[in-house]
Short mmCIF file of C-alpha atoms and ligand atoms in Angstrom, two decimals:
data_model
loop_
_atom_site.label_atom_id
_atom_site.label_comp_id
_atom_site.label_asym_id
_atom_site.label_seq_id
_atom_site.Cartn_x
_atom_site.Cartn_y
_atom_site.Cartn_z
CA MET L 5 11.55 -11.23 9.42
CA HIS L 6 11.34 -12.42 5.85
CA SER L 7 12.26 -9.62 3.38
CA LEU L 8 12.33 -8.95 -0.35
CA ALA L 9 15.27 -7.44 -2.23
CA PHE L 10 15.43 -4.41 -4.49
CA ALA L 11 17.89 -4.34 -7.39
CA ASN L 12 20.53 -2.52 -5.32
CA GLY L 13 20.34 -5.13 -2.55
CA ASP L 14 18.23 -3.08 -0.11
CA ARG L 15 15.65 -5.28 1.57
CA ILE L 16 12.06 -4.42 2.51
CA PRO L 17 10.52 -6.34 5.45
CA ALA L 18 7.81 -8.37 3.76
CA LEU L 19 5.18 -7.78 6.43
CA GLY L 20 4.47 -4.17 7.40
CA LEU L 21 1.88 -2.26 9.37
CA GLY L 22 -0.88 -0.59 7.34
CA THR L 23 -2.16 2.72 8.72
CA TRP L 24 -5.11 3.60 6.47
CA GLN L 25 -8.13 4.32 8.68
CA ALA L 26 -6.03 4.16 11.84
CA ALA L 27 -7.48 7.14 13.69
CA PRO L 28 -4.85 9.67 14.84
CA GLY L 29 -5.70 8.86 18.46
CA ASP L 30 -5.09 5.12 17.96
CA VAL L 31 -2.20 5.07 15.55
CA TYR L 32 0.41 6.41 17.97
CA ARG L 33 -0.18 3.48 20.31
CA ALA L 34 -0.48 1.01 17.43
CA VAL L 35 2.90 2.01 15.98
CA LYS L 36 4.61 1.86 19.35
CA THR L 37 3.11 -1.54 20.11
CA ALA L 38 3.99 -2.78 16.63
CA LEU L 39 7.62 -1.72 17.01
CA GLN L 40 7.78 -3.41 20.42
CA LEU L 41 6.39 -6.59 18.89
CA GLY L 42 9.04 -6.56 16.15
CA TYR L 43 7.42 -4.78 13.19
CA ARG L 44 10.04 -2.78 11.30
CA HIS L 45 7.99 -1.61 8.33
CA ILE L 46 5.29 1.05 8.57
CA ASP L 47 3.18 2.00 5.54
CA CYS L 48 1.95 5.60 5.64
CA ALA L 49 0.36 8.19 3.36
CA PHE L 50 -0.24 11.92 3.56
CA ILE L 51 -3.97 11.46 2.90
CA TYR L 52 -4.44 9.13 5.88
CA GLY L 53 -4.22 12.25 8.05
CA ASN L 54 -2.19 10.55 10.79
CA GLU L 55 1.47 11.02 9.83
CA ALA L 56 2.17 13.42 12.71
CA GLU L 57 1.08 10.83 15.30
CA ILE L 58 3.09 8.13 13.54
CA GLY L 59 6.04 10.53 13.57
CA ARG L 60 5.67 11.02 17.31
CA ALA L 61 5.75 7.26 17.89
CA LEU L 62 8.76 6.82 15.61
CA ALA L 63 10.68 9.68 17.23
CA GLU L 64 10.10 8.22 20.68
CA ALA L 65 11.07 4.71 19.62
CA LEU L 66 14.27 6.04 18.04
CA ALA L 67 15.11 8.24 21.04
CA ASP L 68 14.50 5.35 23.44
CA GLY L 69 16.80 3.10 21.41
CA LEU L 70 13.99 0.62 20.76
CA VAL L 71 14.96 0.71 17.06
CA GLN L 72 17.64 2.31 14.90
CA ARG L 73 16.60 4.31 11.86
CA GLU L 74 18.49 1.89 9.54
CA GLU L 75 16.37 -1.01 10.79
CA LEU L 76 13.13 0.75 9.91
CA TRP L 77 11.38 0.73 6.56
CA ILE L 78 9.08 3.72 6.19
CA THR L 79 6.90 4.16 3.12
CA SER L 80 4.66 7.12 2.33
CA LYS L 81 2.67 8.33 -0.66
CA LEU L 82 2.32 11.51 -2.69
CA TRP L 83 -1.24 12.78 -2.69
CA ASN L 84 -3.07 13.41 -5.97
CA ASN L 85 -3.17 17.19 -5.50
CA SER L 86 0.63 17.42 -5.65
CA HIS L 87 1.33 15.82 -9.02
CA ALA L 88 2.67 18.99 -10.68
CA LEU L 89 6.45 18.87 -11.02
CA GLY L 90 7.01 21.74 -8.62
CA HIS L 91 4.67 20.29 -5.98
CA VAL L 92 6.27 16.89 -5.51
CA ARG L 93 9.20 17.91 -3.35
CA PRO L 94 7.22 20.20 -1.03
CA ALA L 95 4.71 17.38 -0.52
CA LEU L 96 7.46 14.95 0.50
CA GLN L 97 9.00 17.57 2.77
CA LYS L 98 5.67 17.97 4.55
CA THR L 99 5.45 14.22 5.05
CA LEU L 100 9.05 14.05 6.30
CA ALA L 101 8.37 16.86 8.77
CA SER L 102 5.26 15.08 10.08
CA LEU L 103 7.06 11.75 10.35
CA GLN L 104 10.08 13.50 11.94
CA LEU L 105 12.42 11.82 9.45
CA ASP L 106 15.21 13.01 7.11
CA TYR L 107 14.42 10.48 4.41
CA LEU L 108 11.87 7.83 3.42
CA ASP L 109 12.75 4.31 2.40
CA LEU L 110 10.03 4.33 -0.25
CA TYR L 111 7.82 7.05 -1.73
CA LEU L 112 4.91 6.16 -4.00
CA ILE L 113 2.58 8.07 -6.30
CA HIS L 114 -0.65 7.19 -4.45
CA TRP L 115 -3.05 7.09 -7.44
CA PRO L 116 -2.76 7.62 -11.19
CA VAL L 117 -5.21 10.49 -10.74
CA ALA L 118 -4.46 14.23 -10.55
CA LEU L 119 -6.40 16.80 -8.53
CA LYS L 120 -6.22 20.58 -8.36
CA PRO L 121 -3.83 21.71 -5.60
CA ASP L 122 -6.48 22.79 -3.07
CA VAL L 123 -8.61 19.64 -3.45
CA MET L 124 -8.26 16.57 -1.22
CA ILE L 125 -11.22 14.51 -2.45
CA PRO L 126 -13.09 15.69 -5.55
CA ARG L 127 -16.77 16.58 -5.36
CA ALA L 128 -17.07 18.05 -8.85
CA ALA L 129 -15.56 17.30 -12.27
CA HIS L 130 -13.62 20.57 -12.46
CA GLU L 131 -11.59 19.60 -9.39
CA LEU L 132 -9.85 16.81 -11.29
CA ILE L 133 -7.04 17.20 -13.83
CA SER L 134 -6.81 14.79 -16.74
CA LEU L 135 -3.65 12.72 -17.15
CA ASP L 136 -3.51 14.18 -20.69
CA VAL L 137 -2.94 17.59 -19.08
CA LEU L 138 -0.73 16.46 -16.20
CA PRO L 139 0.77 13.13 -17.25
CA LEU L 140 2.10 10.64 -14.75
CA ALA L 141 5.45 10.83 -16.56
CA VAL L 142 5.77 14.45 -15.37
CA THR L 143 5.03 13.51 -11.78
CA TRP L 144 7.53 10.68 -12.17
CA GLN L 145 10.27 13.21 -13.02
CA GLY L 146 9.53 14.87 -9.70
CA MET L 147 9.85 11.51 -7.94
CA GLU L 148 13.18 10.84 -9.67
CA ALA L 149 14.50 14.18 -8.46
CA LEU L 150 13.68 13.16 -4.86
CA LEU L 151 15.66 9.98 -5.28
CA GLU L 152 18.62 11.90 -6.67
CA ALA L 153 18.40 14.40 -3.79
CA GLY L 154 18.59 11.53 -1.28
CA LEU L 155 15.18 12.34 0.21
CA CYS L 156 13.97 8.79 -0.42
CA ARG L 157 15.80 5.58 -1.15
CA HIS L 158 13.30 4.01 -3.54
CA ILE L 159 10.39 5.26 -5.62
CA GLY L 160 7.31 3.61 -6.99
CA VAL L 161 3.61 3.84 -7.60
CA SER L 162 0.33 2.59 -6.23
CA ASN L 163 -2.89 1.57 -7.96
CA CYS L 164 -1.23 1.40 -11.39
CA SER L 165 -2.36 -0.97 -14.13
CA VAL L 166 0.12 -2.82 -16.36
CA PRO L 167 -0.36 -0.30 -19.24
CA LYS L 168 0.39 2.58 -16.84
CA LEU L 169 3.53 0.82 -15.61
CA GLN L 170 4.56 0.24 -19.22
CA GLY L 171 4.07 3.95 -19.95
CA LEU L 172 6.27 4.93 -17.03
CA LEU L 173 8.97 2.40 -17.88
CA GLN L 174 9.28 3.85 -21.39
CA ASN L 175 10.63 7.22 -20.29
CA ALA L 176 11.94 6.63 -16.79
CA GLN L 177 15.52 7.43 -15.82
CA HIS L 178 14.87 5.44 -12.64
CA LYS L 179 12.20 2.83 -13.11
CA PRO L 180 9.37 2.34 -10.60
CA GLU L 181 10.49 -0.33 -8.14
CA MET L 182 7.17 -0.96 -6.39
CA ASN L 183 3.49 -1.05 -7.26
CA GLN L 184 1.22 -1.10 -4.22
CA ILE L 185 -2.15 -2.52 -5.17
CA GLU L 186 -5.11 -4.36 -3.75
CA LEU L 187 -4.28 -8.07 -3.65
CA HIS L 188 -5.98 -10.94 -1.82
CA PRO L 189 -7.49 -14.29 -2.83
CA TYR L 190 -10.59 -12.58 -4.29
CA LEU L 191 -8.37 -10.29 -6.44
CA GLN L 192 -5.23 -12.21 -7.35
CA GLN L 193 -4.12 -10.27 -10.46
CA PRO L 194 -1.90 -12.99 -11.96
CA ALA L 195 -1.01 -10.97 -15.08
CA MET L 196 0.19 -8.10 -12.89
CA LEU L 197 2.36 -10.48 -10.85
CA GLU L 198 3.90 -11.88 -13.99
CA PHE L 199 4.55 -8.44 -15.49
CA CYS L 200 6.12 -7.07 -12.34
CA ARG L 201 8.31 -10.13 -11.90
CA ALA L 202 9.54 -9.82 -15.47
CA HIS L 203 10.40 -6.12 -14.95
CA GLY L 204 11.94 -6.28 -11.49
CA ILE L 205 9.04 -4.41 -9.86
CA LEU L 206 8.01 -5.55 -6.38
CA LEU L 207 4.35 -5.64 -5.36
CA THR L 208 2.78 -4.66 -2.06
CA ALA L 209 -0.62 -6.16 -1.26
CA TYR L 210 -2.99 -3.67 0.35
CA SER L 211 -6.34 -4.59 1.91
CA PRO L 212 -5.02 -8.15 2.34
CA LEU L 213 -7.84 -8.96 4.78
CA GLY L 214 -10.49 -7.55 2.46
CA SER L 215 -10.56 -4.15 4.13
CA PRO L 216 -13.48 -5.00 6.46
CA GLN L 217 -13.47 -1.55 8.06
CA ARG L 218 -13.97 0.54 4.91
CA PRO L 219 -16.31 3.52 5.30
CA ALA L 220 -19.93 2.74 4.38
CA GLY L 221 -19.68 4.91 1.27
CA LEU L 222 -17.03 2.59 -0.15
CA ARG L 223 -19.05 -0.61 0.29
CA SER L 224 -21.60 -2.40 -1.82
CA GLU L 225 -24.42 -4.45 -0.36
CA ASP L 226 -23.68 -7.78 -1.98
CA GLU L 227 -19.99 -7.90 -1.23
CA PRO L 228 -18.42 -11.16 -0.09
CA VAL L 229 -16.58 -11.03 3.24
CA LEU L 230 -13.10 -12.39 2.68
CA LEU L 231 -12.37 -13.02 6.37
CA GLN L 232 -15.47 -15.25 6.49
CA ASP L 233 -14.67 -17.28 3.39
CA PRO L 234 -15.31 -21.00 4.15
CA THR L 235 -12.28 -22.24 2.20
CA VAL L 236 -10.00 -19.82 4.07
CA ALA L 237 -11.61 -20.88 7.36
CA ALA L 238 -11.12 -24.59 6.55
CA ILE L 239 -7.42 -24.07 5.78
CA ALA L 240 -7.08 -22.03 8.98
CA ALA L 241 -8.66 -24.84 11.01
CA ARG L 242 -6.41 -27.42 9.35
CA ARG L 243 -3.28 -25.45 10.14
CA GLY L 244 -4.37 -24.30 13.59
CA VAL L 245 -4.16 -20.59 12.71
CA SER L 246 -6.66 -17.78 12.10
CA SER L 247 -8.25 -16.88 8.75
CA ALA L 248 -6.34 -13.58 8.83
CA GLN L 249 -3.08 -15.49 9.18
CA VAL L 250 -3.95 -17.69 6.19
CA LEU L 251 -4.57 -14.60 4.07
CA LEU L 252 -1.27 -13.00 5.13
CA ALA L 253 0.73 -16.22 4.69
CA TRP L 254 -0.79 -16.54 1.20
CA ALA L 255 0.48 -13.06 0.29
CA LEU L 256 3.95 -13.79 1.67
CA GLN L 257 4.20 -17.12 -0.12
CA ARG L 258 3.44 -15.34 -3.40
CA ARG L 259 6.50 -13.18 -2.62
CA THR L 260 4.53 -9.98 -2.28
CA VAL L 261 4.93 -7.48 0.53
CA VAL L 262 1.80 -7.32 2.69
CA ILE L 263 0.58 -4.51 4.98
CA PRO L 264 -2.34 -5.53 7.22
CA LYS L 265 -3.74 -2.69 9.31
CA SER L 266 -4.67 -3.12 12.95
CA VAL L 267 -4.73 -0.90 16.00
CA HIS L 268 -5.14 -3.79 18.45
CA ALA L 269 -2.13 -5.35 20.18
CA GLU L 270 -3.38 -8.92 20.00
CA ARG L 271 -4.14 -8.68 16.27
CA LEU L 272 -0.84 -6.90 15.61
CA ALA L 273 0.93 -9.87 17.22
CA GLN L 274 -1.26 -12.40 15.40
CA ASN L 275 -0.62 -10.73 12.03
CA LEU L 276 3.13 -10.60 12.57
CA ALA L 277 3.15 -14.28 13.51
CA ALA L 278 1.61 -15.06 10.10
CA ALA L 279 5.15 -14.75 8.74
CA GLU L 280 5.87 -18.07 10.49
CA VAL L 281 2.87 -19.86 8.95
CA THR L 282 3.63 -22.22 6.07
CA LEU L 283 0.83 -23.13 3.69
CA ALA L 284 1.07 -26.42 1.81
CA ASP L 285 0.82 -26.57 -2.00
CA GLU L 286 -2.66 -27.98 -1.53
CA ASP L 287 -3.67 -24.91 0.52
CA MET L 288 -2.20 -22.54 -2.07
CA GLN L 289 -4.08 -24.37 -4.83
CA GLN L 290 -7.37 -24.10 -2.98
CA LEU L 291 -6.77 -20.40 -2.39
CA ALA L 292 -5.87 -19.90 -6.07
CA GLY L 293 -9.36 -21.20 -6.86
CA LEU L 294 -11.01 -18.34 -4.95
CA ASP L 295 -10.15 -15.59 -7.44
CA ARG L 296 -13.19 -13.59 -8.49
CA GLN L 297 -11.60 -10.31 -9.64
CA ARG L 298 -13.32 -8.60 -6.75
CA ARG L 299 -12.00 -5.17 -5.91
CA TYR L 300 -13.04 -3.75 -2.57
CA VAL L 301 -11.36 -0.38 -3.20
CA THR L 302 -12.91 0.27 -6.59
CA GLY L 303 -11.65 3.82 -7.11
CA SER L 304 -15.22 4.91 -7.88
CA PHE L 305 -14.54 8.17 -6.00
CA TRP L 306 -12.41 9.31 -8.98
CA ALA L 307 -15.15 8.64 -11.52
CA VAL L 308 -16.94 11.93 -10.92
CA PRO L 309 -19.70 12.43 -13.53
CA GLY L 310 -18.45 14.61 -16.37
CA GLY L 311 -14.86 14.35 -15.11
CA PRO L 312 -11.77 13.06 -16.92
CA TYR L 313 -11.65 9.64 -15.19
CA THR L 314 -13.83 6.57 -15.55
CA LEU L 315 -13.34 3.19 -13.88
CA ALA L 316 -12.31 1.83 -17.28
CA SER L 317 -9.65 4.54 -17.74
CA LEU L 318 -8.45 4.16 -14.16
CA TRP L 319 -7.83 0.41 -14.35
CA ASP L 320 -7.34 0.22 -18.14
CA THR L 321 -10.05 -2.39 -18.54
P1 A2P Q 406 -8.57 -3.36 13.82
O1 A2P Q 406 -7.67 -2.24 13.35
O2 A2P Q 406 -9.71 -2.87 14.64
O3 A2P Q 406 -7.82 -4.50 14.44
P2 A2P Q 406 -7.05 -4.53 5.74
O4 A2P Q 406 -5.60 -4.49 6.11
O5 A2P Q 406 -7.41 -5.57 4.72
O6 A2P Q 406 -7.56 -3.16 5.33
O7 A2P Q 406 -7.86 -4.94 7.04
C1 A2P Q 406 -7.82 -4.12 8.17
C2 A2P Q 406 -9.05 -4.37 9.00
O8 A2P Q 406 -9.04 -5.72 9.48
C3 A2P Q 406 -9.17 -3.49 10.19
O9 A2P Q 406 -10.55 -3.22 10.34
C4 A2P Q 406 -8.66 -4.32 11.33
O10 A2P Q 406 -9.31 -3.97 12.52
C5 A2P Q 406 -9.06 -5.72 10.92
N1 A2P Q 406 -8.06 -6.72 11.33
C6 A2P Q 406 -6.72 -6.58 11.40
N2 A2P Q 406 -6.13 -7.71 11.79
C7 A2P Q 406 -7.11 -8.61 11.98
C8 A2P Q 406 -7.12 -9.96 12.39
N3 A2P Q 406 -6.00 -10.61 12.67
N4 A2P Q 406 -8.34 -10.58 12.48
C9 A2P Q 406 -9.48 -9.92 12.18
N5 A2P Q 406 -9.53 -8.65 11.78
C10 A2P Q 406 -8.35 -7.98 11.68
#
């Protein structure tokens, strides 16, 4: 499996299994199947509500000798209600207990958005905390302490704009090594790629297939369906692969990590096999022409009326 290197030489498998919206009942089987197929990288998060089932699958795979812990790459993410300095470590410990692990390979701040401790998803403005009150730099200190305590091997962020990365880099003892963001041919973010390359920050592409399963509340009526894009389909036909494989190969050829989610064995296998697909320069050029700055995961759920976040402040646009 193709991998990307961190500054200390550690390598992250470039194609991992996404677990957002993998129902607890399905994810146990999906993780076991994925490990049997050869996946070694599982992307998790506390808020996905399925870490205990993933932990059960991992524990069994380790006990059965299917994989060794050192071969696995496990990522998870700090939820927004645990951004206060004293809440970061307990949040990670909860995740570690659910995943039945002693350490994570990578821990990310899930969103540059803070919530009151008892809130999961905000319904009212008073449930959010402004970044002026609880700055990301404070949360970052908590993340650095986890690294120093050996509870995770790498730390990073998710959903951060370039200005937010710049802010973190200014004061960091240990700089963020990963930004996990939405990336696909409809949202290519070239300036972000350039910035991260220049600063030694790796990128993980989430929703690489256009997140076709998002809950209805997170969709808009007019949205284009990435998996049905005619250019993608034409390249797929030319290369004798599926549209999903074209999208994943595109992400890998841009040297980003990519984490497609599936709970079906045949798609898990198909997605993993995308690592063997080579796109020609001509294909990459055609795909480059598809950019339309189209976010599927807009973050609109943080823009509660009267609250401290707007879409412009979230993405710094
Ligand atoms: P399922 O889990 O039922 O297989 P994204 O990673 O962009 O969020 O996309 C995940 C969605 O795409 C899930 O709904 C998943 O469904 C579906 N999916 C995953 N792999 C494929 C594939 N190879 N072809 C078509 N759809 C896929």
